[in-house]
């Protein structure tokens, strides 16, 4: 709902500016994005025109993903900023390569007591020496978000999509934890913006605004894992890709596990089928295989997805609730695999 | 203008920025204060932990190169993770040239200290402990460097790990020296690693003392060149408390040294005493696997000049008791499955050869025999492990 409002606000932003010519809105600060150091306040960047962080500034565009990472049912609002006159380019794998000076901004919030509230906004800044990830935490008044490199925990009570009241200790990741997930060969990289995972509308928007170079080839989209009309196999693989594969790939934080869950992975054993644990410890739950075909209840993958215990629960960061819908999808996927 | 001037001055100045010491004391908000110090540290800095217990609520991590984290002593500066709500380990290090010394990590929910892809890392006088003693609910690894080059673990103590106390995985150029591993499933484990020395450690009251393993389906396979020397491997008879599914859950209680699916491993000059299954076991990986690049057999294992105490009096595997009875009440000091090539034993002890001929063969098909000598000869010498001088200097 808020996303919708934000989009509308974006459409009328031009009018708002012309209606109040006495106070022009400063553009996004390229200097703040590019300069070394870590700005203390989110407002320093000028990504939003309102203090509450809902109305994106000129050049800051809301975008959407086909399948999104589960973060304790938080609502997420994603924005791309690319410096004026420049473009992102899709590489051979369909990963968007952003020009230096670009920023990806992602706000997390919940509807609390009927009101949309933001908890944190994470920014990924593309500087001359690479990407840097920084977490900002919103104040209670919702007027400013402040840098919190060490992360924090925020008690939250909200109602999940099934109508259950939830009380959680929401974890804002620290700067290093940002990198743990956003890491490829030990460098920080964006995760979501890949051709295959951007919605059709988002791609249209980026192309029509000349923010993205016309790609040289097709990149077939991955489905929304929640879309039951799509094939089970591709939904499950889309879920694993966006929830697990940022660590579980050959160059990621979980490279040592040998469990590789990218959408492209072709080896059944690296996907977990008949794969024994390596360093799982009690994470194994006493089971022999990451995926025991036909037996979700005997599969370490399901055990870890359904666990809330630190040291067992996967993903390791950003989850204090079980994603019931995701677990049900993967369970169904493993169930229909032929038993060995 | 001033900016430019400063920049030019900085450029002309050849002295490196002065390293600083950031002191963090125990007390309220320890999580945020310590994590912030670890993030804001710059190369060359020392993060100094005060004496006392730091009550932490989440995992900690360090991602800045060339930082030393130093406490007031392994029994004085204690990072307690008993109240940990998230993360897969107590402390995670992902940067190079890091020195960790003189502090303790207690009761982490997952692993104790993990360093991943962290080259030239020194763990010195660290204690990692699950204070309730051996329990299946303890974290897997105590000290856990993985995917690194140049690793030094020295003078540290690890107790209670439900997998391995000190576990070095998929790494190269490794020294594990003068540590104490007590009441873990595996005391010390070198897995899928190249060029390691495990020397002068006290390894006692674990399920298995020192394991040298290689596993399939991993980015780095073909473990080789491992020296296990001058260790005291005593009384490792603790019931296996590893969660099922993990490879160490299959290690029989009472194993001194176990070499599995590795090449060029030397077990020399150790004292191996009172290990109820056997003092040394040399075997193939027996589980099914799907990996054409993996060799499950032990090759070129050399055993010499060890001191052997009592062993084999309580073999902890199916049929072990009958087997022991057949050999006069106890299994010999060395048990070999008969697979692989190039086993040399230069010690005057009996060797139980199970006489298996195929990897994965059922033990019921074993044709056990007693060997009294085995390929007497000299092994190819292993080159001593040399670490960068900066690492040895960090021990001072």
mmCIF file of C-alpha atoms in Angstrom, chain A residues 38 147-153 169 171 174-177 179-180 186 188 250-260 267-270 274-289 300 308-314 316-317 319-320 340, chain B residues 31-33 35-36 38-40 57-63 84-89 92 94-96 108-111 114 116-117 136-141 144 146-147 162-163 167 170 191 215-219 243-247 285 287-291:
data_model
loop_
_atom_site.group_PDB
_atom_site.id
_atom_site.type_symbol
_atom_site.label_atom_id
_atom_site.label_comp_id
_atom_site.label_asym_id
_atom_site.label_seq_id
_atom_site.Cartn_x
_atom_site.Cartn_y
_atom_site.Cartn_z
ATOM 1 C CA UNK A 38 30.189 7.108 6.588
ATOM 2 C CA UNK A 147 23.872 5.365 11.018
ATOM 3 C CA UNK A 148 24.231 2.309 13.232
ATOM 4 C CA UNK A 149 27.318 0.419 12.045
ATOM 5 C CA UNK A 150 27.060 -2.041 14.923
ATOM 6 C CA UNK A 151 23.458 -2.942 14.094
ATOM 7 C CA UNK A 152 20.828 -3.171 16.792
ATOM 8 C CA UNK A 153 17.698 -4.979 17.849
ATOM 9 C CA UNK A 169 13.238 -8.810 18.298
ATOM 10 C CA UNK A 171 17.608 -7.458 13.994
ATOM 11 C CA UNK A 174 25.684 -4.580 11.433
ATOM 12 C CA UNK A 175 27.901 -3.317 8.618
ATOM 13 C CA UNK A 176 29.837 -6.604 8.468
ATOM 14 C CA UNK A 177 26.650 -8.644 8.339
ATOM 15 C CA UNK A 179 28.715 -7.706 3.668
ATOM 16 C CA UNK A 180 28.287 -11.350 4.706
ATOM 17 C CA UNK A 186 35.055 -10.958 -0.606
ATOM 18 C CA UNK A 188 30.504 -6.130 -1.606
ATOM 19 C CA UNK A 250 30.948 -20.803 -5.135
ATOM 20 C CA UNK A 251 32.243 -17.314 -4.316
ATOM 21 C CA UNK A 252 29.939 -16.466 -1.413
ATOM 22 C CA UNK A 253 30.176 -16.571 2.358
ATOM 23 C CA UNK A 254 29.104 -20.234 2.437
ATOM 24 C CA UNK A 255 31.423 -21.396 -0.351
ATOM 25 C CA UNK A 256 33.085 -23.862 2.030
ATOM 26 C CA UNK A 257 29.807 -25.742 2.540
ATOM 27 C CA UNK A 258 29.716 -27.170 -0.984
ATOM 28 C CA UNK A 259 25.971 -26.421 -0.960
ATOM 29 C CA UNK A 260 25.281 -24.146 -3.905
ATOM 30 C CA UNK A 267 24.609 -30.462 -9.977
ATOM 31 C CA UNK A 268 21.980 -32.224 -7.845
ATOM 32 C CA UNK A 269 24.479 -33.007 -5.095
ATOM 33 C CA UNK A 270 25.607 -29.371 -4.824
ATOM 34 C CA UNK A 274 21.961 -36.696 -1.222
ATOM 35 C CA UNK A 275 24.569 -34.252 0.056
ATOM 36 C CA UNK A 276 25.972 -34.936 3.504
ATOM 37 C CA UNK A 277 26.671 -32.072 5.900
ATOM 38 C CA UNK A 278 30.209 -30.762 6.296
ATOM 39 C CA UNK A 279 30.293 -28.206 9.083
ATOM 40 C CA UNK A 280 26.644 -28.181 10.094
ATOM 41 C CA UNK A 281 27.183 -29.412 13.621
ATOM 42 C CA UNK A 282 23.883 -29.620 15.451
ATOM 43 C CA UNK A 283 22.406 -27.827 12.435
ATOM 44 C CA UNK A 284 22.141 -31.287 10.891
ATOM 45 C CA UNK A 285 19.334 -32.121 13.307
ATOM 46 C CA UNK A 286 20.551 -35.702 13.160
ATOM 47 C CA UNK A 287 19.729 -36.021 9.460
ATOM 48 C CA UNK A 288 22.134 -37.399 6.883
ATOM 49 C CA UNK A 289 21.368 -35.240 3.854
ATOM 50 C CA UNK A 300 18.555 -30.848 6.865
ATOM 51 C CA UNK A 308 14.637 -20.433 15.209
ATOM 52 C CA UNK A 309 17.701 -21.447 17.172
ATOM 53 C CA UNK A 310 20.867 -19.490 16.465
ATOM 54 C CA UNK A 311 23.504 -21.911 15.206
ATOM 55 C CA UNK A 312 20.802 -24.002 13.544
ATOM 56 C CA UNK A 313 18.502 -21.499 11.812
ATOM 57 C CA UNK A 314 19.150 -20.578 8.193
ATOM 58 C CA UNK A 316 21.896 -17.065 9.814
ATOM 59 C CA UNK A 317 21.036 -13.368 9.634
ATOM 60 C CA UNK A 319 15.265 -14.118 10.439
ATOM 61 C CA UNK A 320 13.662 -14.605 13.851
ATOM 62 C CA UNK A 340 16.230 -42.922 -3.488
ATOM 63 C CA UNK B 31 27.380 -5.866 22.009
ATOM 64 C CA UNK B 32 27.107 -2.507 20.293
ATOM 65 C CA UNK B 33 30.278 -1.028 21.764
ATOM 66 C CA UNK B 35 30.949 -4.527 17.462
ATOM 67 C CA UNK B 36 31.360 -0.848 16.669
ATOM 68 C CA UNK B 38 35.559 -3.985 15.447
ATOM 69 C CA UNK B 39 33.966 -2.147 12.522
ATOM 70 C CA UNK B 40 35.652 1.209 13.032
ATOM 71 C CA UNK B 57 23.417 -10.856 22.332
ATOM 72 C CA UNK B 58 24.520 -11.526 18.753
ATOM 73 C CA UNK B 59 27.495 -12.768 16.819
ATOM 74 C CA UNK B 60 30.480 -10.432 16.486
ATOM 75 C CA UNK B 61 32.483 -9.952 13.323
ATOM 76 C CA UNK B 62 35.736 -8.415 12.138
ATOM 77 C CA UNK B 63 36.340 -7.489 8.509
ATOM 78 C CA UNK B 84 23.016 -15.015 21.892
ATOM 79 C CA UNK B 85 19.914 -14.474 19.735
ATOM 80 C CA UNK B 86 21.385 -14.766 16.264
ATOM 81 C CA UNK B 87 24.342 -15.569 13.956
ATOM 82 C CA UNK B 88 26.113 -18.829 13.247
ATOM 83 C CA UNK B 89 29.125 -18.266 15.481
ATOM 84 C CA UNK B 92 33.558 -14.261 12.671
ATOM 85 C CA UNK B 94 36.777 -12.364 7.277
ATOM 86 C CA UNK B 95 39.874 -10.159 6.880
ATOM 87 C CA UNK B 96 43.586 -10.925 6.536
ATOM 88 C CA UNK B 108 28.286 -19.600 21.587
ATOM 89 C CA UNK B 109 25.172 -21.082 19.969
ATOM 90 C CA UNK B 110 26.993 -22.148 16.834
ATOM 91 C CA UNK B 111 30.743 -22.249 16.272
ATOM 92 C CA UNK B 114 35.300 -18.847 12.711
ATOM 93 C CA UNK B 116 36.718 -17.623 6.647
ATOM 94 C CA UNK B 117 39.024 -16.766 3.783
ATOM 95 C CA UNK B 136 25.084 -32.428 21.727
ATOM 96 C CA UNK B 137 23.534 -28.967 21.977
ATOM 97 C CA UNK B 138 26.950 -27.283 22.055
ATOM 98 C CA UNK B 139 28.235 -25.548 18.939
ATOM 99 C CA UNK B 140 30.117 -27.529 16.329
ATOM 100 C CA UNK B 141 33.608 -26.078 16.163
ATOM 101 C CA UNK B 144 37.411 -22.815 13.076
ATOM 102 C CA UNK B 146 38.337 -22.328 6.882
ATOM 103 C CA UNK B 147 39.425 -21.487 3.333
ATOM 104 C CA UNK B 162 30.097 -31.065 19.562
ATOM 105 C CA UNK B 163 32.198 -31.546 16.432
ATOM 106 C CA UNK B 167 39.004 -27.581 13.096
ATOM 107 C CA UNK B 170 39.931 -26.379 3.167
ATOM 108 C CA UNK B 191 40.064 -31.617 6.906
ATOM 109 C CA UNK B 215 35.501 -35.371 2.337
ATOM 110 C CA UNK B 216 33.852 -35.345 -1.098
ATOM 111 C CA UNK B 217 31.841 -32.641 -2.883
ATOM 112 C CA UNK B 218 33.819 -29.721 -1.524
ATOM 113 C CA UNK B 219 35.634 -26.885 -3.303
ATOM 114 C CA UNK B 243 24.640 -34.873 16.222
ATOM 115 C CA UNK B 244 23.989 -37.648 13.696
ATOM 116 C CA UNK B 245 24.661 -36.864 10.065
ATOM 117 C CA UNK B 246 28.024 -35.266 10.717
ATOM 118 C CA UNK B 247 31.082 -37.260 9.740
ATOM 119 C CA UNK B 285 35.861 -42.881 3.604
ATOM 120 C CA UNK B 287 29.907 -43.524 2.889
ATOM 121 C CA UNK B 288 28.398 -43.387 -0.567
ATOM 122 C CA UNK B 289 29.351 -40.332 -2.599
ATOM 123 C CA UNK B 290 28.942 -38.897 -6.048
ATOM 124 C CA UNK B 291 32.165 -37.118 -6.947
#
